[in-house]
Amino acid sequence: PGTFLYVAERFDLVQRIDRWVVRSAAALLAAEQRGGDDVSFEVNLSAKSVTDETFPYFIEQEIRAAGVDATGLCFEVTETAAIVNVERAKDFAKRIAALGCQFALDDFGAGFASFYYLKHMVFDYVKIDGEFIRKLPESRVNQLVVQSVVDIAQGLGKRTIAEFVGDAETLDLLRH
């Protein structure tokens, strides 16, 4: 994705990719749920899809067509994507929550106004940017930032996800 998404955005194709991913995730989730597996999928979305007022209707149609339990879908939006149009992003989050889907702020901490979004967005997860997770055992600064984000998320009754956990020592620190 790091190779082709920039090109897709440049040529205004990213929403087609988002729709394909949502359709594929719903179909795969349906197959897993029919098999008795309790799984969930996280789907990254572009800013264009999140600010497209018709996109939640598309998600609803795909959920119904696949016959899935929507709680198995979590839509991730980068903090910087939410900046594009905060009101539409808020509306998107509310509408997918009404479907039963989860919502995550991805790459939290990478933007300039992170705490603004904690106050104004409806979400289920705070996904901590991998920049703070890499070298977590060696960096006291990273440890303090991660602890602060976790404390705030827990205080809000939200859960956290850490990106780029690559070793047991990092995992142990995060569990602590």
Coordinates of N, CA and C in Angstrom, one line a residue:
P1 N 0.8 -1.2 0.0 CA 0.0 0.0 0.0 C 0.8 1.3 0.0
G2 N 2.0 1.2 0.7 CA 2.8 2.4 0.7 C 3.3 2.8 -0.7
T3 N 3.3 1.8 -1.6 CA 3.8 2.1 -2.9 C 2.8 2.7 -3.8
F4 N 1.5 2.2 -3.7 CA 0.5 2.6 -4.7 C -0.6 3.5 -4.2
L5 N -0.7 3.7 -2.9 CA -1.8 4.5 -2.4 C -1.6 6.0 -2.8
Y6 N -0.3 6.5 -2.7 CA -0.1 7.8 -3.1 C -0.5 8.1 -4.6
V7 N -0.2 7.1 -5.4 CA -0.6 7.3 -6.8 C -2.1 7.2 -7.0
A8 N -2.8 6.3 -6.2 CA -4.2 6.2 -6.2 C -4.9 7.5 -5.8
E9 N -4.3 8.1 -4.8 CA -4.9 9.4 -4.3 C -4.7 10.5 -5.3
R10 N -3.5 10.5 -5.9 CA -3.2 11.5 -6.9 C -4.1 11.4 -8.1
F11 N -4.5 10.2 -8.6 CA -5.3 10.0 -9.7 C -6.8 9.8 -9.3
D12 N -7.1 10.2 -8.1 CA -8.5 10.1 -7.6 C -9.1 8.7 -7.7
L13 N -8.3 7.7 -7.4 CA -8.8 6.3 -7.4 C -8.9 5.7 -6.0
V14 N -8.5 6.5 -5.0 CA -8.5 5.9 -3.6 C -9.8 5.5 -3.1
Q15 N -10.9 6.2 -3.5 CA -12.2 5.8 -3.0 C -12.7 4.5 -3.6
R16 N -12.3 4.2 -4.8 CA -12.6 2.9 -5.4 C -11.9 1.8 -4.6
I17 N -10.6 2.0 -4.2 CA -9.9 1.1 -3.4 C -10.5 0.9 -2.1
D18 N -10.9 2.0 -1.4 CA -11.6 1.9 -0.1 C -12.9 1.0 -0.3
R19 N -13.6 1.2 -1.3 CA -14.9 0.5 -1.5 C -14.5 -1.0 -1.7
W20 N -13.5 -1.3 -2.5 CA -13.1 -2.7 -2.7 C -12.7 -3.3 -1.4
V21 N -11.9 -2.6 -0.6 CA -11.4 -3.1 0.7 C -12.6 -3.4 1.6
V22 N -13.6 -2.5 1.7 CA -14.7 -2.7 2.6 C -15.5 -3.9 2.2
R23 N -15.8 -4.0 0.9 CA -16.5 -5.1 0.3 C -15.8 -6.4 0.6
S24 N -14.5 -6.4 0.4 CA -13.7 -7.7 0.7 C -13.7 -8.0 2.1
A25 N -13.5 -7.0 3.0 CA -13.5 -7.2 4.4 C -14.8 -7.8 4.9
A26 N -15.9 -7.2 4.4 CA -17.2 -7.7 4.8 C -17.4 -9.2 4.4
A27 N -17.0 -9.5 3.2 CA -17.2 -10.9 2.7 C -16.3 -11.8 3.5
L28 N -15.1 -11.4 3.8 CA -14.2 -12.3 4.5 C -14.7 -12.5 6.0
L29 N -15.2 -11.4 6.5 CA -15.7 -11.5 7.9 C -16.9 -12.4 7.9
A30 N -17.8 -12.3 6.9 CA -19.0 -13.2 6.8 C -18.5 -14.6 6.8
A31 N -17.5 -15.0 6.0 CA -17.1 -16.3 5.9 C -16.5 -16.8 7.3
E32 N -15.8 -16.0 8.0 CA -15.2 -16.3 9.3 C -16.3 -16.5 10.3
Q33 N -17.3 -15.6 10.3 CA -18.4 -15.7 11.2 C -19.2 -16.9 11.0
R34 N -19.5 -17.3 9.7 CA -20.2 -18.5 9.4 C -19.4 -19.7 9.9
G35 N -18.1 -19.7 9.9 CA -17.3 -20.8 10.4 C -17.2 -20.8 11.9
G36 N -17.8 -19.9 12.6 CA -17.8 -19.9 14.0 C -16.6 -19.2 14.6
D37 N -15.8 -18.5 13.8 CA -14.7 -17.8 14.3 C -15.1 -16.4 14.8
D38 N -14.6 -16.0 16.0 CA -14.9 -14.7 16.5 C -13.7 -13.8 16.2
V39 N -13.7 -13.2 15.0 CA -12.6 -12.3 14.6 C -13.1 -10.9 14.3
S40 N -12.2 -10.0 14.2 CA -12.6 -8.7 13.7 C -11.5 -8.2 12.8
F41 N -11.9 -7.3 11.9 CA -11.0 -6.7 10.9 C -11.0 -5.2 11.1
E42 N -9.8 -4.7 10.9 CA -9.6 -3.2 11.0 C -9.3 -2.8 9.5
V43 N -10.1 -1.8 9.1 CA -10.0 -1.3 7.7 C -9.6 0.1 7.7
N44 N -8.5 0.4 7.1 CA -8.0 1.8 7.0 C -8.8 2.5 5.9
L45 N -9.2 3.7 6.1 CA -9.9 4.5 5.1 C -9.2 5.8 4.8
S46 N -9.4 6.2 3.6 CA -8.8 7.5 3.2 C -9.7 8.7 3.7
A47 N -9.1 9.8 3.7 CA -9.8 11.0 4.1 C -11.0 11.3 3.1
K48 N -10.8 11.0 1.8 CA -11.8 11.2 0.9 C -13.1 10.4 1.2
S49 N -12.9 9.1 1.6 CA -14.0 8.3 1.9 C -14.7 8.7 3.2
V50 N -13.9 9.1 4.2 CA -14.4 9.5 5.4 C -15.3 10.8 5.3
T51 N -14.9 11.7 4.4 CA -15.6 12.9 4.2 C -16.7 12.8 3.1
D52 N -16.8 11.7 2.5 CA -17.9 11.4 1.5 C -19.1 11.1 2.3
E53 N -20.1 11.9 2.2 CA -21.3 11.6 3.0 C -22.1 10.4 2.5
T54 N -21.8 9.9 1.4 CA -22.5 8.7 0.9 C -21.8 7.4 1.4
F55 N -20.6 7.5 1.9 CA -19.8 6.3 2.2 C -20.4 5.5 3.3
P56 N -20.9 6.1 4.4 CA -21.5 5.2 5.4 C -22.7 4.4 4.9
Y57 N -23.4 4.9 3.9 CA -24.5 4.2 3.3 C -23.9 3.0 2.5
F58 N -22.8 3.2 1.8 CA -22.1 2.1 1.2 C -21.7 1.0 2.2
I59 N -21.2 1.4 3.3 CA -20.8 0.5 4.3 C -22.0 -0.3 4.8
E60 N -23.1 0.4 5.1 CA -24.3 -0.3 5.5 C -24.8 -1.3 4.5
Q61 N -24.8 -1.0 3.3 CA -25.2 -1.9 2.2 C -24.3 -3.1 2.2
E62 N -23.0 -2.9 2.3 CA -22.1 -4.1 2.3 C -22.2 -5.0 3.5
I63 N -22.5 -4.4 4.6 CA -22.7 -5.2 5.9 C -24.0 -6.0 5.7
R64 N -25.0 -5.4 5.2 CA -26.3 -6.1 5.0 C -26.1 -7.2 3.9
A65 N -25.5 -6.9 2.8 CA -25.3 -7.8 1.7 C -24.5 -9.1 2.2
A66 N -23.5 -8.8 3.0 CA -22.7 -9.9 3.5 C -23.3 -10.6 4.7
G67 N -24.3 -10.0 5.4 CA -24.9 -10.6 6.5 C -24.0 -10.8 7.7
V68 N -23.2 -9.8 8.0 CA -22.2 -9.9 9.0 C -22.6 -9.2 10.3
D69 N -22.1 -9.6 11.4 CA -22.2 -8.8 12.7 C -21.2 -7.7 12.6
A70 N -21.7 -6.5 12.5 CA -20.9 -5.3 12.2 C -19.9 -5.0 13.3
T71 N -20.1 -5.6 14.5 CA -19.1 -5.3 15.5 C -17.7 -5.9 15.2
G72 N -17.7 -6.7 14.2 CA -16.4 -7.3 13.7 C -15.6 -6.4 12.8
L73 N -16.2 -5.2 12.5 CA -15.5 -4.2 11.6 C -15.1 -3.0 12.4
C74 N -13.8 -2.6 12.3 CA -13.3 -1.4 12.9 C -12.7 -0.6 11.8
F75 N -13.2 0.6 11.7 CA -12.7 1.5 10.6 C -11.7 2.5 11.2
E76 N -10.5 2.5 10.6 CA -9.4 3.3 11.1 C -9.3 4.5 10.2
V77 N -9.1 5.7 10.8 CA -8.9 6.9 10.1 C -7.7 7.6 10.7
T78 N -6.8 8.0 9.9 CA -5.6 8.7 10.5 C -6.1 10.0 11.1
E79 N -5.4 10.4 12.1 CA -5.7 11.7 12.7 C -5.6 12.8 11.7
T80 N -4.6 12.8 10.8 CA -4.5 13.8 9.8 C -5.6 13.8 8.8
A81 N -6.2 12.6 8.5 CA -7.3 12.5 7.6 C -8.6 13.2 8.3
A82 N -8.7 13.0 9.6 CA -9.8 13.7 10.3 C -9.7 15.2 10.2
I83 N -8.5 15.7 10.1 CA -8.3 17.2 10.0 C -9.0 17.8 8.7
V84 N -9.0 17.0 7.7 CA -9.5 17.4 6.4 C -10.9 18.1 6.5
N85 N -11.8 17.4 7.3 CA -13.1 18.0 7.5 C -13.6 17.4 8.8
V86 N -13.4 18.0 9.9 CA -13.7 17.5 11.2 C -15.2 17.2 11.4
E87 N -16.1 18.0 10.9 CA -17.5 17.8 11.0 C -18.0 16.6 10.3
R88 N -17.5 16.4 9.1 CA -17.8 15.2 8.3 C -17.2 13.9 9.0
A89 N -16.0 14.0 9.5 CA -15.4 12.9 10.2 C -16.2 12.5 11.4
K90 N -16.7 13.5 12.1 CA -17.5 13.2 13.3 C -18.8 12.6 12.9
D91 N -19.4 13.1 11.8 CA -20.6 12.5 11.3 C -20.4 11.0 10.9
F92 N -19.3 10.8 10.2 CA -18.9 9.4 9.8 C -18.8 8.5 11.0
A93 N -18.1 8.9 12.0 CA -17.9 8.1 13.2 C -19.3 7.8 13.8
K94 N -20.1 8.7 13.9 CA -21.5 8.5 14.5 C -22.3 7.5 13.7
R95 N -22.2 7.7 12.4 CA -23.1 6.9 11.5 C -22.6 5.4 11.5
I96 N -21.3 5.2 11.5 CA -20.8 3.8 11.5 C -21.0 3.2 12.9
A97 N -21.0 4.0 14.0 CA -21.3 3.5 15.3 C -22.7 3.0 15.4
A98 N -23.6 3.7 14.7 CA -25.0 3.3 14.7 C -25.2 2.0 14.0
L99 N -24.3 1.6 13.1 CA -24.3 0.3 12.4 C -23.8 -0.8 13.3
G100 N -23.1 -0.4 14.4 CA -22.4 -1.4 15.2 C -21.0 -1.5 15.0
C101 N -20.4 -0.8 14.0 CA -19.0 -0.8 13.8 C -18.2 -0.1 14.8
Q102 N -16.9 -0.4 14.9 CA -16.0 0.3 15.8 C -15.3 1.4 15.0
F103 N -14.6 2.3 15.6 CA -13.9 3.4 15.0 C -12.6 3.7 15.7
A104 N -11.5 3.8 15.0 CA -10.2 4.0 15.6 C -9.6 5.3 15.0
L105 N -8.9 6.0 15.9 CA -8.1 7.1 15.4 C -6.7 6.5 15.2
D106 N -6.2 6.4 14.0 CA -5.0 5.8 13.7 C -3.8 6.8 13.7
D107 N -2.6 6.3 14.0 CA -1.4 7.1 14.0 C -1.6 8.3 15.1
F108 N -2.2 8.0 16.2 CA -2.4 9.0 17.2 C -1.1 9.6 17.7
G109 N -1.0 10.9 17.7 CA 0.2 11.5 18.2 C 1.0 12.1 17.1
A110 N 0.7 11.7 15.8 CA 1.5 12.1 14.7 C 1.1 13.5 14.2
G111 N -0.1 13.9 14.5 CA -0.6 15.2 14.1 C -0.4 16.3 15.1
F112 N -0.9 17.4 14.8 CA -0.6 18.6 15.6 C -1.6 18.8 16.7
A113 N -2.8 18.3 16.5 CA -3.9 18.7 17.4 C -4.6 17.4 18.0
S114 N -3.8 16.4 18.4 CA -4.3 15.1 18.8 C -5.4 15.3 19.9
F115 N -5.1 16.1 20.9 CA -6.0 16.1 22.0 C -7.4 16.8 21.6
Y116 N -7.4 17.6 20.6 CA -8.6 18.2 20.1 C -9.5 17.1 19.7
Y117 N -9.0 16.1 19.0 CA -9.8 15.0 18.5 C -10.3 14.1 19.6
L118 N -9.5 13.9 20.6 CA -10.0 13.1 21.8 C -11.3 13.8 22.3
K119 N -11.3 15.1 22.3 CA -12.5 15.8 22.9 C -13.7 15.8 21.9
H120 N -13.4 15.9 20.6 CA -14.5 16.1 19.7 C -14.9 14.9 18.8
M121 N -14.2 13.9 18.8 CA -14.5 12.7 17.9 C -15.1 11.6 18.8
V122 N -16.0 10.8 18.2 CA -16.6 9.6 18.8 C -15.7 8.5 18.2
F123 N -15.1 7.7 19.1 CA -14.2 6.6 18.7 C -14.2 5.6 19.8
D124 N -13.7 4.4 19.4 CA -13.6 3.3 20.3 C -12.1 3.0 20.7
Y125 N -11.2 3.3 19.8 CA -9.8 3.0 20.1 C -8.9 4.2 19.8
V126 N -7.8 4.3 20.5 CA -6.8 5.2 20.1 C -5.6 4.3 19.7
K127 N -5.2 4.4 18.4 CA -4.1 3.6 17.9 C -2.8 4.5 17.9
I128 N -1.9 4.1 18.8 CA -0.7 4.9 19.0 C 0.2 4.8 17.9
D129 N 0.7 5.9 17.3 CA 1.6 5.9 16.2 C 2.8 5.1 16.5
G130 N 3.3 4.3 15.5 CA 4.4 3.5 15.6 C 5.7 4.2 15.9
E131 N 5.8 5.5 15.6 CA 7.0 6.3 15.9 C 7.2 6.3 17.4
F132 N 6.2 6.1 18.2 CA 6.4 6.1 19.7 C 6.6 4.7 20.2
I133 N 6.4 3.7 19.4 CA 6.5 2.3 19.8 C 7.9 1.7 19.4
R134 N 8.4 2.2 18.3 CA 9.7 1.8 17.9 C 10.7 2.2 19.0
K135 N 11.6 1.4 19.3 CA 12.6 1.7 20.3 C 12.0 2.1 21.7
L136 N 10.8 1.6 22.0 CA 10.2 1.9 23.2 C 11.1 1.6 24.4
P137 N 11.7 0.4 24.4 CA 12.5 0.0 25.6 C 13.7 1.0 25.8
E138 N 14.2 1.6 24.8 CA 15.4 2.4 24.9 C 15.0 3.9 25.1
S139 N 13.8 4.3 24.9 CA 13.5 5.7 24.9 C 12.5 6.1 26.0
R140 N 13.1 6.8 27.0 CA 12.2 7.2 28.1 C 11.2 8.2 27.6
V141 N 11.5 9.0 26.7 CA 10.5 9.9 26.1 C 9.3 9.2 25.5
N142 N 9.6 8.1 24.7 CA 8.6 7.3 24.1 C 7.7 6.7 25.2
Q143 N 8.4 6.2 26.2 CA 7.6 5.5 27.3 C 6.7 6.5 28.0
L144 N 7.1 7.7 28.2 CA 6.3 8.7 28.8 C 5.1 9.1 28.0
V145 N 5.3 9.2 26.7 CA 4.3 9.6 25.7 C 3.2 8.5 25.7
V146 N 3.7 7.2 25.5 CA 2.8 6.1 25.4 C 2.0 6.0 26.7
Q147 N 2.7 6.1 27.9 CA 1.9 6.0 29.2 C 0.9 7.1 29.3
S148 N 1.2 8.3 28.8 CA 0.3 9.4 28.9 C -1.0 9.1 28.0
V149 N -0.7 8.6 26.8 CA -1.8 8.4 25.9 C -2.7 7.2 26.4
V150 N -2.1 6.2 27.0 CA -2.9 5.1 27.5 C -3.7 5.6 28.7
D151 N -3.1 6.4 29.6 CA -3.8 6.9 30.8 C -5.0 7.8 30.3
I152 N -4.8 8.6 29.3 CA -5.9 9.4 28.9 C -7.0 8.6 28.2
A153 N -6.6 7.6 27.4 CA -7.6 6.8 26.7 C -8.4 6.0 27.8
Q154 N -7.7 5.4 28.8 CA -8.4 4.7 29.8 C -9.3 5.6 30.6
G155 N -8.9 6.8 30.9 CA -9.7 7.8 31.6 C -11.0 8.1 30.8
L156 N -10.9 8.0 29.5 CA -12.1 8.3 28.6 C -12.9 7.0 28.4
G157 N -12.4 5.9 29.0 CA -13.1 4.6 28.8 C -12.9 4.0 27.4
K158 N -11.7 4.3 26.8 CA -11.4 3.8 25.5 C -10.2 2.9 25.6
R159 N -10.0 2.1 24.5 CA -8.9 1.1 24.5 C -7.8 1.7 23.6
T160 N -6.6 1.1 23.7 CA -5.5 1.6 22.9 C -5.0 0.4 22.1
I161 N -4.4 0.7 21.0 CA -3.7 -0.2 20.1 C -2.3 0.4 19.8
A162 N -1.3 -0.4 19.9 CA 0.1 0.1 19.5 C 0.5 -0.5 18.2
E163 N 1.0 0.4 17.4 CA 1.6 -0.1 16.1 C 3.0 -0.5 16.2
F164 N 3.5 -1.4 15.4 CA 4.9 -1.7 15.2 C 5.5 -2.4 16.5
V165 N 4.7 -3.2 17.1 CA 5.3 -4.0 18.3 C 6.0 -5.1 17.6
G166 N 7.4 -5.1 17.8 CA 8.2 -6.1 17.1 C 9.0 -7.0 18.0
D167 N 8.9 -6.9 19.3 CA 9.7 -7.8 20.1 C 9.0 -8.0 21.5
A168 N 9.5 -9.0 22.2 CA 8.9 -9.3 23.5 C 9.1 -8.2 24.5
E169 N 10.2 -7.6 24.5 CA 10.5 -6.5 25.5 C 9.5 -5.4 25.3
T170 N 9.2 -5.0 24.1 CA 8.3 -3.9 23.8 C 6.9 -4.3 24.3
L171 N 6.5 -5.6 23.9 CA 5.2 -6.1 24.3 C 5.0 -6.1 25.8
D172 N 6.1 -6.5 26.6 CA 6.0 -6.5 28.0 C 5.8 -5.1 28.6
L173 N 6.6 -4.1 28.0 CA 6.4 -2.7 28.5 C 5.0 -2.2 28.2
L174 N 4.4 -2.6 27.1 CA 3.1 -2.1 26.7 C 2.0 -2.8 27.7
R175 N 2.2 -4.0 28.0 CA 1.3 -4.7 28.9 C 1.4 -4.1 30.3
H176 N 2.6 -3.7 30.7 CA 2.7 -3.0 32.0 C 2.0 -1.7 32.0

